[in-house]
């Protein structure tokens, strides 16, 4: 499998965290910032780091940005620079542009200029924290739509040492176990006779309300 090429623009806290994580996961990451010092600071934590003003089309072209699979625009407070950069990236043919928005209106403009995924870091993180507080058994989740999600849920203690057949989670909760995480390994589509242990984590898909009912079982 060929590796994806990532570029992260803006080496502030947000951009640096993304760039470092991707690089640690073995991906090819180019870090870009207009500020030379910021580029020097990140140099050892990414594949390459360059100084560039990404509001300049020529600078983006000379980096060959159109060849990247995914570019993250993590420019902080300069809304104008973030919008112009996003617009240029889409014009230069970047397939996936992820942009950080400071607020609703910024997000709307980013959407208009073609951003494929808009992130509102404070709002998104706040919602995640609230979700986690409301459902402490939920370790992680992916929102699929307004009503559906995939969640990693610790096994309720009343359900340990029983088989999936016995528990019949689909019939009792109207949700589906798609995988099981055991000692860091993942068992996809676990068989009905699979016994669930205390330390296991269930990966479950379904309606959010049904998932919440399940996650609140003792
Ligand atoms: P955070 O909240 O993530 O820490 P910052 O505002 O500190 O955000 O970081 C944003 C980064 O984006 C800064 O390092 C800044 O130099 C960089 N930046 C701003 N404008 C441009 C631009 N036109 N081209 C490239 N980088 C830029």
Tab-separated table of N, CA and C and ligand atoms in Angstrom, residues 9-16 32-35 38 52-55 74-78 81-82 85 100, ligand 1:
chain	number	residue	atom	x	y	z
A	9	UNK	N	-0.351	22.934	7.496
A	9	UNK	CA	0.001	24.358	7.391
A	9	UNK	C	-0.327	25.055	8.704
A	10	UNK	N	0.665	25.648	9.329
A	10	UNK	CA	0.463	26.331	10.615
A	10	UNK	C	0.954	25.435	11.740
A	11	UNK	N	2.140	25.751	12.243
A	11	UNK	CA	2.743	24.903	13.277
A	11	UNK	C	2.497	25.465	14.682
A	12	UNK	N	1.244	25.826	14.958
A	12	UNK	CA	0.851	26.201	16.322
A	12	UNK	C	0.575	24.931	17.112
A	13	UNK	N	-0.159	25.040	18.227
A	13	UNK	CA	-0.421	23.850	19.045
A	13	UNK	C	-1.239	22.817	18.282
A	14	UNK	N	-2.255	23.317	17.572
A	14	UNK	CA	-3.169	22.418	16.859
A	14	UNK	C	-2.449	21.683	15.721
A	15	UNK	N	-1.782	22.477	14.848
A	15	UNK	CA	-1.096	21.887	13.704
A	15	UNK	C	0.031	20.953	14.127
A	16	UNK	N	0.778	21.364	15.148
A	16	UNK	CA	1.898	20.537	15.611
A	16	UNK	C	1.399	19.196	16.142
A	32	UNK	N	4.476	23.082	7.416
A	32	UNK	CA	4.689	24.379	6.753
A	32	UNK	C	4.315	25.507	7.707
A	33	UNK	N	5.151	26.543	7.757
A	33	UNK	CA	4.780	27.734	8.526
A	33	UNK	C	5.497	28.945	7.926
A	34	UNK	N	4.881	30.085	8.124
A	34	UNK	CA	5.471	31.335	7.622
A	34	UNK	C	6.621	31.775	8.541
A	35	UNK	N	6.611	31.247	9.763
A	35	UNK	CA	7.558	31.656	10.798
A	35	UNK	C	8.711	30.642	10.887
A	38	UNK	N	9.231	28.557	14.132
A	38	UNK	CA	8.267	27.460	14.293
A	38	UNK	C	8.659	26.256	13.425
A	52	UNK	N	7.032	28.896	4.400
A	52	UNK	CA	6.302	29.425	3.231
A	52	UNK	C	5.092	30.205	3.697
A	53	UNK	N	4.724	31.210	2.888
A	53	UNK	CA	3.470	31.921	3.116
A	53	UNK	C	2.450	31.267	2.195
A	54	UNK	N	1.522	30.531	2.768
A	54	UNK	CA	0.618	29.716	1.956
A	54	UNK	C	-0.514	30.523	1.311
A	55	UNK	N	-0.501	31.859	1.535
A	55	UNK	CA	-1.471	32.685	0.805
A	55	UNK	C	-0.903	33.073	-0.561
A	74	UNK	N	-4.093	24.598	9.530
A	74	UNK	CA	-4.173	24.812	10.979
A	74	UNK	C	-3.712	26.223	11.330
A	75	UNK	N	-4.038	27.169	10.436
A	75	UNK	CA	-3.682	28.575	10.699
A	75	UNK	C	-4.622	29.090	11.785
A	76	UNK	N	-4.030	29.722	12.791
A	76	UNK	CA	-4.813	30.111	13.961
A	76	UNK	C	-5.713	31.306	13.772
A	77	UNK	N	-5.241	32.472	14.148
A	77	UNK	CA	-6.136	33.621	14.229
A	77	UNK	C	-6.301	34.423	12.941
A	78	UNK	N	-5.440	34.195	11.976
A	78	UNK	CA	-5.528	34.966	10.745
A	78	UNK	C	-6.557	34.321	9.805
A	81	UNK	N	-5.997	34.586	6.028
A	81	UNK	CA	-4.956	33.674	5.516
A	81	UNK	C	-5.500	32.245	5.433
A	82	UNK	N	-6.289	31.865	6.421
A	82	UNK	CA	-6.827	30.496	6.427
A	82	UNK	C	-7.791	30.288	5.254
A	85	UNK	N	-5.788	30.426	1.848
A	85	UNK	CA	-5.001	29.193	1.710
A	85	UNK	C	-5.904	28.039	1.282
A	100	UNK	N	-9.261	24.308	10.036
A	100	UNK	CA	-9.692	24.656	11.389
A	100	UNK	C	-10.442	25.985	11.335
B	1	LIG	P1	-2.753	27.439	17.737
B	1	LIG	O1	-3.989	27.964	18.389
B	1	LIG	O2	-2.980	26.120	17.024
B	1	LIG	O3	-1.534	27.385	18.634
B	1	LIG	P2	-1.383	29.618	16.316
B	1	LIG	O4	-2.120	30.867	15.927
B	1	LIG	O5	-0.364	29.708	17.422
B	1	LIG	O6	-2.469	28.489	16.563
B	1	LIG	O7	-0.622	29.002	15.064
B	1	LIG	C1	-0.937	29.239	13.758
B	1	LIG	C2	0.317	29.129	12.918
B	1	LIG	O8	-0.031	29.451	11.572
B	1	LIG	C3	1.412	30.097	13.351
B	1	LIG	O9	2.613	29.377	13.609
B	1	LIG	C4	1.560	31.031	12.148
B	1	LIG	O10	2.904	31.432	11.926
B	1	LIG	C5	1.045	30.168	11.000
B	1	LIG	N1	0.596	30.976	9.875
B	1	LIG	C6	-0.178	32.083	9.911
B	1	LIG	N2	-0.360	32.582	8.685
B	1	LIG	C7	0.324	31.775	7.833
B	1	LIG	C8	0.541	31.778	6.420
B	1	LIG	N3	0.013	32.708	5.625
B	1	LIG	N4	1.300	30.792	5.873
B	1	LIG	C9	1.842	29.823	6.676
B	1	LIG	N5	1.681	29.783	8.013
B	1	LIG	C10	0.932	30.736	8.592
